[in-house]
Amino acid sequence: MADNNKSFVSAARLVSLLTLLSRVLGLVRDAVMARYFGAVIMHYFGIPFQIPNLARRLFGEGALTAALIPVYTDELKNDPDKAALLARSVFSLLVIVLATLTIIGLAVIFAFRYGPWAAEYNIKTLNMLSLAAIMLPYMILICSVAVVGGLLQVHRHFLAPAAAPAFLNITIITGVLLFSRFFGADRWDQIFAAAWAVLVAGIIQFAIQLPALKKHNISIRPRFVFNEQPLKKIFLIMGPMIVGLAAVQINTVLDNLIAFFLSSTDLSGDTFTLMGRQFHWPVHEGSVNFLYNAQRCYQFPLGVFGIALATAIFPYLSSCVTENDMKGFARQLNHGIRLTIFIGLPSTLGMIIAARLMVKVIFEGGEFTPANSAETASTLVYYALGITAYCMQQLVVRAFYSFKDSTTPVKVAVRMIALNFLLNIVLIWPLATGGLGLSTAISAMGQTAILLYVLLKRYDLDIHGNIISCIAKCLAGSIIMAVAGMTFLRFSTALDKYSQLLLLVLVCSITYYFAASVLKIEELSFLKRSKKS
């Protein structure tokens, strides 16, 4: 079992490194777009980009992949030939479903864009609909990448799937910097270069998976046999998973939609009238971009570590269930939870301390003003409160899916989505976009706590060993790190913002490392041993 622990940590490290590269490139992409287009244009770009992006999170980091891996693992163990046929059927059905949804979506978009309703919209809204039409087909490509990525993970191949997101960021950066000028002199025209770049990126992301598929003899040739039991099992499990695993993502989209519809605009003005009384809109145009930028920052540790760890450990959890090794399952889950705490707690405090400086360095400049930075940083602080919960949620939900239990996570998720919506409506008024971030954090904490309690009780899992000690030590180390970071910020005001942020990260990282060493936090030693192995 120790070898399995090392294996999933090694896999998690590979995924984390590639995801780190992608996330860094993603921040570069967002910095370029913020400076180039500003908060208002990105306010209208954000919603269309969320549509295929949500599909990516559901399938790439969620429902279909999570449902596919346990069933495909079972089939591969029992009959590799049937597993190969299952892979072809899953891929074929996915493409058919997504192509149908894309055609329906495009028909709706064109109806609003060019139908009789178009006269009621301003040019910004019409541009938003056009951007949505261009980027919607990306959903087919990125979800196809997700499915083949899930298949490759079962074969313990993590390189190609983890590298794919980097190509999206590189392509968009290239599109904006090199090709946007060919779309016109106006920034509202140039934003379409980014939309077309998204579509081109999808083609590239899919193409780089093909050599790995060939290497592992995985065929995705069309196969139109959809009545076999394993396929039915996948989609039966997958339905509830869409909500269960994607609660944070769904809450994030709700945040953006609420911000969009409750924003003041040129047409709506700063106030509105309700029941004879006049009220100020809680947020203003550009708020969707403040949320998006804050989300990109807090999702950095989530993507680099949380999703990477959950992705890497999931095949091992599924194998333990298949072999009826509950002690091994509990041991793997224990390691995953402790590693999440070890990374999540310092990430929360570190991001709260660095929020203002981080946003200034990444986004501020050009069309993105200091006032925009202040609102983004305030929102980021509230989102950051839930970092540990976001990461652990990915792990715990996949633990349920290892047992092919998709009902429990969806029951909890639906309640948390409802709670998030209610908190959004209440907290947006006093805290603006920060209220939306706080709502998401509270909902994620609640969902993770409830799911973990139910998981341990239902399957009689004993994972308590060293977890309380881990929390106490990691919290102590994080507080020491936070004090060192705040002290550095107080005495480093003479430095430029780039040097200040770089040194702040180094100070916090080194302080936490030495604090963890002095406190003898086992996770640090475990990671060091795994690296040597």
Short mmCIF file of C-alpha atoms in Angstrom, two decimals:
data_model
loop_
_atom_site.label_atom_id
_atom_site.label_comp_id
_atom_site.label_asym_id
_atom_site.label_seq_id
_atom_site.Cartn_x
_atom_site.Cartn_y
_atom_site.Cartn_z
CA MET A 1 0.00 0.00 0.00
CA ALA A 2 2.95 2.31 0.63
CA ASP A 3 3.83 1.89 -3.04
CA ASN A 4 0.30 2.91 -3.99
CA ASN A 5 0.58 6.01 -1.80
CA LYS A 6 3.82 6.93 -3.51
CA SER A 7 2.28 6.22 -6.91
CA PHE A 8 -0.67 8.53 -6.46
CA VAL A 9 1.52 11.23 -4.95
CA SER A 10 3.88 10.93 -7.93
CA ALA A 11 0.90 11.14 -10.28
CA ALA A 12 -0.47 14.09 -8.31
CA ARG A 13 2.92 15.79 -8.55
CA LEU A 14 3.01 15.38 -12.35
CA VAL A 15 -0.54 16.67 -12.72
CA SER A 16 0.21 19.50 -10.30
CA LEU A 17 3.32 20.61 -12.16
CA LEU A 18 1.55 20.65 -15.50
CA THR A 19 -1.48 22.32 -13.97
CA LEU A 20 0.84 24.87 -12.36
CA LEU A 21 2.24 25.66 -15.80
CA SER A 22 -1.27 25.99 -17.17
CA ARG A 23 -2.43 28.18 -14.28
CA VAL A 24 0.56 30.48 -14.62
CA LEU A 25 -0.13 30.79 -18.33
CA GLY A 26 -3.80 31.34 -17.46
CA LEU A 27 -2.91 34.25 -15.21
CA VAL A 28 -0.72 35.65 -17.98
CA ARG A 29 -3.69 35.28 -20.35
CA ASP A 30 -6.01 37.05 -17.92
CA ALA A 31 -3.45 39.79 -17.30
CA VAL A 32 -3.10 40.41 -21.03
CA MET A 33 -6.85 40.51 -21.56
CA ALA A 34 -7.50 42.73 -18.52
CA ARG A 35 -4.93 45.29 -19.63
CA TYR A 36 -5.97 45.08 -23.28
CA PHE A 37 -9.74 45.17 -22.95
CA GLY A 38 -10.54 46.43 -19.43
CA ALA A 39 -13.25 45.37 -16.99
CA VAL A 40 -16.29 46.49 -19.02
CA ILE A 41 -15.52 44.55 -22.22
CA MET A 42 -14.47 41.52 -20.18
CA HIS A 43 -17.75 41.87 -18.26
CA TYR A 44 -19.52 40.92 -21.52
CA PHE A 45 -16.91 38.36 -22.60
CA GLY A 46 -17.09 36.50 -19.27
CA ILE A 47 -20.61 35.07 -19.54
CA PRO A 48 -20.17 33.49 -23.03
CA PHE A 49 -16.80 32.07 -21.97
CA GLN A 50 -18.43 30.54 -18.90
CA ILE A 51 -20.70 28.31 -21.01
CA PRO A 52 -18.06 25.97 -22.53
CA ASN A 53 -15.91 26.52 -19.44
CA LEU A 54 -18.65 25.12 -17.21
CA ALA A 55 -18.95 22.13 -19.54
CA ARG A 56 -15.18 21.64 -19.23
CA ARG A 57 -15.38 21.64 -15.46
CA LEU A 58 -18.34 19.29 -15.39
CA PHE A 59 -16.77 16.77 -17.78
CA GLY A 60 -13.06 17.52 -17.57
CA GLU A 61 -12.89 17.68 -13.81
CA GLY A 62 -16.22 16.15 -13.00
CA ALA A 63 -19.24 14.14 -13.93
CA LEU A 64 -18.52 12.04 -17.01
CA THR A 65 -14.88 11.40 -16.15
CA ALA A 66 -15.79 10.53 -12.55
CA ALA A 67 -18.52 8.13 -13.72
CA LEU A 68 -16.38 6.63 -16.48
CA ILE A 69 -13.25 5.80 -14.47
CA PRO A 70 -14.73 3.25 -11.99
CA VAL A 71 -16.79 1.44 -14.66
CA TYR A 72 -13.98 1.42 -17.22
CA THR A 73 -11.58 0.21 -14.51
CA ASP A 74 -13.88 -2.74 -13.75
CA GLU A 75 -14.28 -3.60 -17.45
CA LEU A 76 -10.54 -3.33 -18.11
CA LYS A 77 -9.83 -5.73 -15.27
CA ASN A 78 -12.48 -8.27 -16.32
CA ASP A 79 -12.39 -8.05 -20.14
CA PRO A 80 -10.07 -5.59 -21.94
CA ASP A 81 -11.85 -6.15 -25.27
CA LYS A 82 -15.20 -5.10 -23.82
CA ALA A 83 -13.50 -2.13 -22.15
CA ALA A 84 -12.24 -1.01 -25.57
CA LEU A 85 -15.76 -1.23 -27.02
CA LEU A 86 -17.13 0.70 -24.04
CA ALA A 87 -14.65 3.52 -24.62
CA ARG A 88 -15.75 3.85 -28.24
CA SER A 89 -19.45 3.91 -27.31
CA VAL A 90 -18.96 6.52 -24.58
CA PHE A 91 -17.04 8.81 -26.88
CA SER A 92 -19.52 8.44 -29.75
CA LEU A 93 -22.54 9.13 -27.54
CA LEU A 94 -20.85 12.14 -25.95
CA VAL A 95 -20.14 13.72 -29.34
CA ILE A 96 -23.71 13.13 -30.50
CA VAL A 97 -25.22 14.67 -27.35
CA LEU A 98 -22.90 17.67 -27.30
CA ALA A 99 -23.29 18.33 -31.02
CA THR A 100 -27.06 18.34 -30.55
CA LEU A 101 -26.83 20.72 -27.60
CA THR A 102 -24.48 22.98 -29.57
CA ILE A 103 -26.87 23.15 -32.52
CA ILE A 104 -29.79 23.97 -30.21
CA GLY A 105 -27.68 26.57 -28.40
CA LEU A 106 -26.63 28.22 -31.64
CA ALA A 107 -30.23 28.33 -32.83
CA VAL A 108 -31.29 30.10 -29.62
CA ILE A 109 -28.38 32.54 -29.80
CA PHE A 110 -29.11 33.42 -33.44
CA ALA A 111 -32.80 33.85 -32.62
CA PHE A 112 -31.97 36.47 -29.99
CA ARG A 113 -29.13 38.00 -32.01
CA TYR A 114 -30.97 38.47 -35.28
CA GLY A 115 -34.65 37.97 -34.38
CA PRO A 116 -37.25 40.62 -33.53
CA TRP A 117 -35.90 40.90 -29.97
CA ALA A 118 -32.50 42.18 -31.21
CA ALA A 119 -33.78 45.76 -31.47
CA GLU A 120 -34.28 45.82 -27.68
CA TYR A 121 -30.60 45.13 -26.90
CA ASN A 122 -27.67 47.52 -26.89
CA ILE A 123 -24.57 46.84 -28.95
CA LYS A 124 -22.74 45.37 -25.95
CA THR A 125 -25.38 42.69 -25.45
CA LEU A 126 -25.43 41.91 -29.18
CA ASN A 127 -21.65 41.51 -29.14
CA MET A 128 -22.00 39.16 -26.16
CA LEU A 129 -24.39 36.96 -28.15
CA SER A 130 -21.99 36.88 -31.11
CA LEU A 131 -19.12 35.89 -28.83
CA ALA A 132 -21.26 33.09 -27.39
CA ALA A 133 -22.01 31.75 -30.88
CA ILE A 134 -18.30 31.56 -31.73
CA MET A 135 -17.22 29.85 -28.50
CA LEU A 136 -20.09 27.41 -28.01
CA PRO A 137 -18.68 24.68 -30.34
CA TYR A 138 -15.57 24.62 -28.11
CA MET A 139 -17.76 22.66 -25.70
CA ILE A 140 -17.63 19.60 -27.99
CA LEU A 141 -13.86 19.71 -28.31
CA ILE A 142 -12.96 20.27 -24.67
CA CYS A 143 -15.40 17.64 -23.40
CA SER A 144 -13.96 15.15 -25.89
CA VAL A 145 -10.54 15.93 -24.45
CA ALA A 146 -11.98 15.25 -21.00
CA VAL A 147 -13.29 11.81 -21.93
CA VAL A 148 -10.07 10.60 -23.54
CA GLY A 149 -8.22 12.09 -20.57
CA GLY A 150 -10.27 9.94 -18.21
CA LEU A 151 -9.49 6.84 -20.25
CA LEU A 152 -5.78 7.66 -20.22
CA GLN A 153 -5.82 8.19 -16.44
CA VAL A 154 -7.06 4.63 -15.92
CA HIS A 155 -4.00 3.50 -17.90
CA ARG A 156 -1.94 5.68 -15.52
CA HIS A 157 -1.13 8.19 -18.27
CA PHE A 158 -1.54 11.72 -16.90
CA LEU A 159 0.80 13.73 -19.11
CA ALA A 160 -1.31 14.56 -22.19
CA PRO A 161 -4.59 15.33 -20.33
CA ALA A 162 -2.81 17.57 -17.81
CA ALA A 163 -0.88 19.41 -20.53
CA ALA A 164 -3.98 20.25 -22.61
CA PRO A 165 -5.14 23.37 -20.68
CA ALA A 166 -1.80 25.10 -21.27
CA PHE A 167 -2.51 25.15 -25.01
CA LEU A 168 -5.77 27.05 -24.45
CA ASN A 169 -3.92 29.81 -22.65
CA ILE A 170 -1.07 29.97 -25.15
CA THR A 171 -3.50 30.17 -28.07
CA ILE A 172 -5.59 32.94 -26.53
CA ILE A 173 -2.50 34.98 -25.62
CA THR A 174 -1.24 34.59 -29.18
CA GLY A 175 -4.62 35.50 -30.63
CA VAL A 176 -4.91 38.69 -28.59
CA LEU A 177 -1.34 39.92 -29.01
CA LEU A 178 -0.74 38.98 -32.64
CA PHE A 179 -4.08 38.77 -34.41
CA SER A 180 -6.52 41.10 -32.64
CA ARG A 181 -5.47 44.09 -34.76
CA PHE A 182 -6.78 42.30 -37.86
CA PHE A 183 -10.31 42.51 -36.42
CA GLY A 184 -10.37 46.30 -36.39
CA ALA A 185 -9.12 49.29 -34.41
CA ASP A 186 -11.88 49.22 -31.78
CA ARG A 187 -11.41 47.06 -28.68
CA TRP A 188 -14.99 45.79 -28.99
CA ASP A 189 -14.06 44.34 -32.38
CA GLN A 190 -10.69 43.02 -31.25
CA ILE A 191 -12.21 40.90 -28.48
CA PHE A 192 -13.44 38.55 -31.21
CA ALA A 193 -9.83 37.47 -31.78
CA ALA A 194 -9.91 35.93 -28.31
CA ALA A 195 -13.20 34.12 -29.06
CA TRP A 196 -11.85 32.55 -32.26
CA ALA A 197 -8.65 31.62 -30.43
CA VAL A 198 -10.72 29.59 -27.95
CA LEU A 199 -12.13 27.52 -30.78
CA VAL A 200 -8.71 26.98 -32.38
CA ALA A 201 -7.32 25.96 -28.98
CA GLY A 202 -9.93 23.20 -28.69
CA ILE A 203 -8.69 21.62 -31.92
CA ILE A 204 -5.09 21.73 -30.69
CA GLN A 205 -6.01 20.31 -27.26
CA PHE A 206 -7.75 17.34 -28.85
CA ALA A 207 -4.94 16.71 -31.33
CA ILE A 208 -2.27 16.35 -28.63
CA GLN A 209 -4.24 13.49 -27.00
CA LEU A 210 -4.07 11.32 -30.12
CA PRO A 211 -0.47 10.03 -29.76
CA ALA A 212 -1.16 8.94 -26.16
CA LEU A 213 -4.35 7.16 -27.22
CA LYS A 214 -2.42 5.31 -29.93
CA LYS A 215 0.33 4.37 -27.46
CA HIS A 216 -2.19 2.73 -25.10
CA ASN A 217 -4.23 1.17 -27.95
CA ILE A 218 -7.35 3.15 -27.08
CA SER A 219 -9.66 3.59 -30.06
CA ILE A 220 -12.30 6.33 -30.31
CA ARG A 221 -13.67 5.23 -33.68
CA PRO A 222 -17.45 5.73 -33.86
CA ARG A 223 -19.52 2.93 -32.36
CA PHE A 224 -23.28 3.32 -32.18
CA VAL A 225 -24.12 0.61 -29.65
CA PHE A 226 -25.67 2.32 -26.66
CA ASN A 227 -27.73 -0.40 -24.97
CA GLU A 228 -24.95 -2.24 -23.14
CA GLN A 229 -25.09 -2.42 -19.36
CA PRO A 230 -21.71 -0.75 -18.57
CA LEU A 231 -22.66 2.29 -20.67
CA LYS A 232 -26.05 2.51 -19.00
CA LYS A 233 -24.31 2.32 -15.63
CA ILE A 234 -22.01 5.23 -16.53
CA PHE A 235 -24.81 7.56 -17.53
CA LEU A 236 -27.00 6.44 -14.62
CA ILE A 237 -24.19 7.42 -12.25
CA MET A 238 -23.29 10.52 -14.22
CA GLY A 239 -26.68 12.27 -14.07
CA PRO A 240 -26.59 13.13 -10.37
CA MET A 241 -22.82 13.62 -10.52
CA ILE A 242 -23.22 16.70 -12.71
CA VAL A 243 -24.71 18.55 -9.76
CA GLY A 244 -22.86 16.71 -7.01
CA LEU A 245 -19.31 17.25 -8.19
CA ALA A 246 -19.86 20.64 -9.80
CA ALA A 247 -21.53 22.50 -6.93
CA VAL A 248 -18.67 25.00 -6.60
CA GLN A 249 -18.65 25.59 -10.37
CA ILE A 250 -22.44 25.96 -10.48
CA ASN A 251 -22.27 28.40 -7.57
CA THR A 252 -19.56 30.31 -9.42
CA VAL A 253 -21.75 30.61 -12.51
CA LEU A 254 -24.67 31.75 -10.32
CA ASP A 255 -22.39 34.41 -8.85
CA ASN A 256 -21.59 35.69 -12.32
CA LEU A 257 -25.19 35.67 -13.53
CA ILE A 258 -26.45 37.49 -10.43
CA ALA A 259 -23.68 40.06 -10.80
CA PHE A 260 -24.55 40.52 -14.48
CA PHE A 261 -28.27 41.03 -13.96
CA LEU A 262 -27.89 43.23 -10.85
CA SER A 263 -25.25 45.52 -12.40
CA SER A 264 -25.90 49.14 -13.24
CA THR A 265 -25.38 49.93 -16.95
CA ASP A 266 -25.63 52.87 -19.30
CA LEU A 267 -29.22 51.90 -20.05
CA SER A 268 -30.40 50.99 -16.53
CA GLY A 269 -28.70 53.86 -14.72
CA ASP A 270 -27.44 53.70 -11.13
CA THR A 271 -30.84 53.12 -9.52
CA PHE A 272 -34.04 51.15 -10.06
CA THR A 273 -37.56 51.45 -8.70
CA LEU A 274 -39.30 48.64 -6.83
CA MET A 275 -42.72 48.97 -5.16
CA GLY A 276 -42.55 52.73 -5.41
CA ARG A 277 -39.11 52.97 -3.77
CA GLN A 278 -35.82 53.74 -5.42
CA PHE A 279 -32.78 51.52 -4.84
CA HIS A 280 -29.17 51.62 -5.98
CA TRP A 281 -27.94 48.63 -7.96
CA PRO A 282 -25.62 46.63 -5.65
CA VAL A 283 -22.85 46.31 -8.28
CA HIS A 284 -21.90 48.07 -11.50
CA GLU A 285 -20.78 47.23 -15.01
CA GLY A 286 -17.54 45.30 -14.82
CA SER A 287 -18.55 43.27 -11.77
CA VAL A 288 -18.55 40.00 -13.72
CA ASN A 289 -14.90 40.61 -14.54
CA PHE A 290 -14.06 41.38 -10.90
CA LEU A 291 -15.61 38.04 -9.95
CA TYR A 292 -13.87 36.20 -12.78
CA ASN A 293 -10.44 37.60 -11.91
CA ALA A 294 -10.92 36.78 -8.21
CA GLN A 295 -12.06 33.27 -9.13
CA ARG A 296 -8.98 32.77 -11.28
CA CYS A 297 -6.77 33.67 -8.32
CA TYR A 298 -8.44 31.49 -5.70
CA GLN A 299 -8.75 28.61 -8.14
CA PHE A 300 -4.98 28.62 -8.58
CA PRO A 301 -4.31 26.36 -5.56
CA LEU A 302 -7.55 24.48 -6.29
CA GLY A 303 -6.41 23.63 -9.82
CA VAL A 304 -2.75 23.12 -9.05
CA PHE A 305 -3.28 20.93 -6.01
CA GLY A 306 -6.93 20.18 -5.14
CA ILE A 307 -8.14 18.89 -8.49
CA ALA A 308 -4.73 17.40 -9.29
CA LEU A 309 -4.73 15.34 -6.08
CA ALA A 310 -8.34 14.24 -6.54
CA THR A 311 -7.67 13.31 -10.17
CA ALA A 312 -4.58 11.30 -9.27
CA ILE A 313 -6.05 9.48 -6.25
CA PHE A 314 -9.41 8.61 -7.85
CA PRO A 315 -8.21 5.57 -9.85
CA TYR A 316 -6.57 4.20 -6.69
CA LEU A 317 -9.73 4.67 -4.63
CA SER A 318 -11.73 2.92 -7.36
CA SER A 319 -9.25 0.04 -7.36
CA CYS A 320 -9.57 -0.34 -3.58
CA VAL A 321 -13.35 -0.57 -3.87
CA THR A 322 -13.09 -3.08 -6.74
CA GLU A 323 -10.77 -5.24 -4.60
CA ASN A 324 -12.92 -4.70 -1.46
CA ASP A 325 -9.91 -3.25 0.37
CA MET A 326 -11.62 -0.85 2.78
CA LYS A 327 -8.56 -0.42 4.97
CA GLY A 328 -6.56 0.60 1.92
CA PHE A 329 -9.36 2.95 0.86
CA ALA A 330 -9.41 4.62 4.29
CA ARG A 331 -5.62 4.94 4.27
CA GLN A 332 -5.60 6.56 0.83
CA LEU A 333 -8.41 8.94 1.80
CA ASN A 334 -6.62 9.84 5.02
CA HIS A 335 -3.48 10.75 3.07
CA GLY A 336 -5.51 12.82 0.62
CA ILE A 337 -7.32 14.76 3.35
CA ARG A 338 -4.14 15.49 5.29
CA LEU A 339 -2.31 16.65 2.16
CA THR A 340 -5.27 18.90 1.34
CA ILE A 341 -5.16 20.47 4.80
CA PHE A 342 -1.37 20.85 4.58
CA ILE A 343 -1.70 22.89 1.37
CA GLY A 344 -5.16 24.47 1.85
CA LEU A 345 -4.74 26.26 5.18
CA PRO A 346 -1.57 28.22 4.28
CA SER A 347 -3.02 28.93 0.85
CA THR A 348 -6.04 30.60 2.46
CA LEU A 349 -4.06 32.84 4.78
CA GLY A 350 -1.41 33.55 2.17
CA MET A 351 -3.98 34.61 -0.42
CA ILE A 352 -5.78 36.87 2.04
CA ILE A 353 -2.50 38.61 2.88
CA ALA A 354 -1.39 38.90 -0.75
CA ALA A 355 -4.79 39.64 -2.34
CA ARG A 356 -4.36 43.36 -2.98
CA LEU A 357 -0.76 43.05 -4.15
CA MET A 358 -1.49 39.97 -6.29
CA VAL A 359 -4.34 41.67 -8.13
CA LYS A 360 -2.24 44.81 -8.74
CA VAL A 361 0.60 42.77 -10.21
CA ILE A 362 -1.50 40.47 -12.38
CA PHE A 363 -4.31 42.67 -13.65
CA GLU A 364 -3.74 46.37 -13.01
CA GLY A 365 -2.56 48.47 -15.94
CA GLY A 366 -3.81 49.63 -19.32
CA GLU A 367 -7.60 49.52 -19.33
CA PHE A 368 -7.77 47.89 -15.88
CA THR A 369 -7.77 50.68 -13.28
CA PRO A 370 -6.69 50.81 -9.60
CA ALA A 371 -10.37 51.03 -8.63
CA ASN A 372 -10.97 47.79 -10.55
CA SER A 373 -8.07 46.20 -8.66
CA ALA A 374 -9.49 47.23 -5.28
CA GLU A 375 -12.88 45.64 -6.02
CA THR A 376 -11.29 42.46 -7.36
CA ALA A 377 -9.01 42.13 -4.31
CA SER A 378 -11.91 42.61 -1.90
CA THR A 379 -13.82 39.84 -3.66
CA LEU A 380 -10.78 37.55 -3.64
CA VAL A 381 -10.43 37.79 0.15
CA TYR A 382 -13.92 36.36 0.63
CA TYR A 383 -13.45 33.59 -1.94
CA ALA A 384 -10.13 32.64 -0.32
CA LEU A 385 -11.86 31.68 2.93
CA GLY A 386 -13.09 28.50 1.27
CA ILE A 387 -9.90 27.26 -0.42
CA THR A 388 -9.45 24.21 1.85
CA ALA A 389 -13.12 23.31 1.44
CA TYR A 390 -12.97 23.67 -2.36
CA CYS A 391 -9.97 21.32 -2.53
CA MET A 392 -11.33 18.77 -0.07
CA GLN A 393 -14.73 18.74 -1.76
CA GLN A 394 -13.13 17.42 -4.95
CA LEU A 395 -11.56 14.57 -2.98
CA VAL A 396 -14.58 13.61 -0.85
CA VAL A 397 -17.05 13.65 -3.73
CA ARG A 398 -14.79 11.34 -5.74
CA ALA A 399 -14.62 9.04 -2.72
CA PHE A 400 -18.40 8.63 -2.99
CA TYR A 401 -18.10 8.00 -6.70
CA SER A 402 -15.58 5.24 -6.07
CA PHE A 403 -18.49 3.39 -4.43
CA LYS A 404 -20.63 4.36 -7.47
CA ASP A 405 -22.76 6.43 -5.09
CA SER A 406 -23.79 9.56 -6.97
CA THR A 407 -27.07 10.15 -5.14
CA THR A 408 -25.71 11.37 -1.82
CA PRO A 409 -23.44 14.12 -3.24
CA VAL A 410 -26.26 15.49 -5.40
CA LYS A 411 -28.71 15.67 -2.49
CA VAL A 412 -26.22 17.68 -0.47
CA ALA A 413 -25.16 19.77 -3.47
CA VAL A 414 -28.71 20.83 -4.34
CA ARG A 415 -29.20 22.12 -0.81
CA MET A 416 -25.90 23.98 -0.89
CA ILE A 417 -26.66 25.54 -4.27
CA ALA A 418 -29.96 26.76 -2.86
CA LEU A 419 -28.16 28.11 0.21
CA ASN A 420 -25.60 29.86 -1.99
CA PHE A 421 -28.34 31.50 -4.05
CA LEU A 422 -30.11 32.80 -0.94
CA LEU A 423 -26.86 34.08 0.56
CA ASN A 424 -26.01 35.74 -2.77
CA ILE A 425 -29.26 37.68 -2.78
CA VAL A 426 -28.71 38.80 0.82
CA LEU A 427 -24.96 39.48 0.94
CA ILE A 428 -24.54 41.21 -2.43
CA TRP A 429 -26.20 44.36 -1.03
CA PRO A 430 -23.82 45.09 1.88
CA LEU A 431 -20.67 43.48 0.42
CA ALA A 432 -21.14 43.88 -3.37
CA THR A 433 -19.18 41.21 -5.27
CA GLY A 434 -17.46 40.24 -2.01
CA GLY A 435 -20.82 38.98 -0.77
CA LEU A 436 -21.00 36.59 -3.71
CA GLY A 437 -17.54 35.26 -2.88
CA LEU A 438 -18.44 34.78 0.78
CA SER A 439 -21.63 32.92 -0.19
CA THR A 440 -19.65 30.47 -2.32
CA ALA A 441 -17.10 29.89 0.46
CA ILE A 442 -19.78 29.22 3.11
CA SER A 443 -21.64 26.83 0.80
CA ALA A 444 -18.45 24.89 -0.02
CA MET A 445 -17.59 24.52 3.68
CA GLY A 446 -21.07 23.24 4.45
CA GLN A 447 -21.10 20.79 1.58
CA THR A 448 -17.66 19.36 2.39
CA ALA A 449 -18.41 18.93 6.12
CA ILE A 450 -21.73 17.16 5.51
CA LEU A 451 -20.33 14.87 2.81
CA LEU A 452 -17.34 13.84 4.88
CA TYR A 453 -19.53 13.05 7.90
CA VAL A 454 -21.91 10.91 5.80
CA LEU A 455 -19.05 9.12 4.01
CA LEU A 456 -17.33 8.05 7.22
CA LYS A 457 -20.56 6.96 8.89
CA ARG A 458 -22.08 5.09 5.93
CA TYR A 459 -19.02 3.07 4.97
CA ASP A 460 -17.65 2.73 8.52
CA LEU A 461 -14.32 4.25 7.57
CA ASP A 462 -11.70 4.99 10.19
CA ILE A 463 -9.61 7.85 8.82
CA HIS A 464 -9.19 9.85 12.02
CA GLY A 465 -5.58 8.93 12.64
CA ASN A 466 -3.40 12.06 12.83
CA ILE A 467 -6.00 14.34 11.18
CA ILE A 468 -6.70 16.45 14.28
CA SER A 469 -2.97 16.74 14.89
CA CYS A 470 -2.48 17.66 11.23
CA ILE A 471 -5.06 20.45 11.44
CA ALA A 472 -3.55 21.88 14.62
CA LYS A 473 0.02 21.82 13.33
CA CYS A 474 -0.85 23.16 9.87
CA LEU A 475 -2.92 25.97 11.41
CA ALA A 476 -0.03 26.88 13.73
CA GLY A 477 2.40 26.84 10.81
CA SER A 478 0.03 28.94 8.70
CA ILE A 479 -0.33 31.56 11.44
CA ILE A 480 3.45 31.79 11.79
CA MET A 481 3.67 32.19 8.01
CA ALA A 482 0.97 34.88 8.04
CA VAL A 483 2.76 36.91 10.72
CA ALA A 484 6.00 36.73 8.72
CA GLY A 485 4.19 37.77 5.55
CA MET A 486 2.42 40.75 7.14
CA THR A 487 5.65 41.87 8.76
CA PHE A 488 7.40 41.75 5.40
CA LEU A 489 4.64 43.79 3.73
CA ARG A 490 4.87 46.43 6.42
CA PHE A 491 8.59 47.00 5.88
CA SER A 492 8.82 46.50 2.11
CA THR A 493 6.75 49.41 0.80
CA ALA A 494 9.79 50.92 -0.94
CA LEU A 495 10.01 47.95 -3.32
CA ASP A 496 8.22 47.87 -6.67
CA LYS A 497 5.08 45.71 -6.70
CA TYR A 498 6.63 42.87 -8.71
CA SER A 499 9.63 42.45 -6.40
CA GLN A 500 7.37 42.83 -3.38
CA LEU A 501 5.04 40.04 -4.49
CA LEU A 502 7.88 37.70 -5.47
CA LEU A 503 9.65 38.21 -2.14
CA LEU A 504 6.37 37.88 -0.24
CA VAL A 505 5.76 34.47 -1.81
CA LEU A 506 9.32 33.42 -0.97
CA VAL A 507 9.07 34.66 2.63
CA CYS A 508 5.76 32.87 3.18
CA SER A 509 6.89 29.65 1.49
CA ILE A 510 10.19 29.46 3.35
CA THR A 511 8.56 30.35 6.67
CA TYR A 512 5.88 27.69 6.28
CA TYR A 513 8.48 25.11 5.25
CA PHE A 514 10.60 25.71 8.32
CA ALA A 515 7.56 25.97 10.59
CA ALA A 516 6.34 22.62 9.23
CA SER A 517 9.80 21.13 9.85
CA VAL A 518 9.95 22.42 13.44
CA LEU A 519 6.38 21.31 14.14
CA LYS A 520 7.20 17.91 12.59
CA ILE A 521 4.21 18.00 10.26
CA GLU A 522 4.14 14.49 8.81
CA GLU A 523 2.86 15.58 5.40
CA LEU A 524 6.04 17.51 4.69
CA SER A 525 8.17 14.46 5.45
CA PHE A 526 5.83 12.27 3.41
CA LEU A 527 6.13 14.51 0.35
CA LYS A 528 9.91 14.64 0.71
CA ARG A 529 10.12 10.83 0.96
CA SER A 530 7.84 10.41 -2.07
CA LYS A 531 9.98 12.81 -4.07
CA LYS A 532 13.13 10.83 -3.28
CA SER A 533 11.38 7.63 -4.27
#
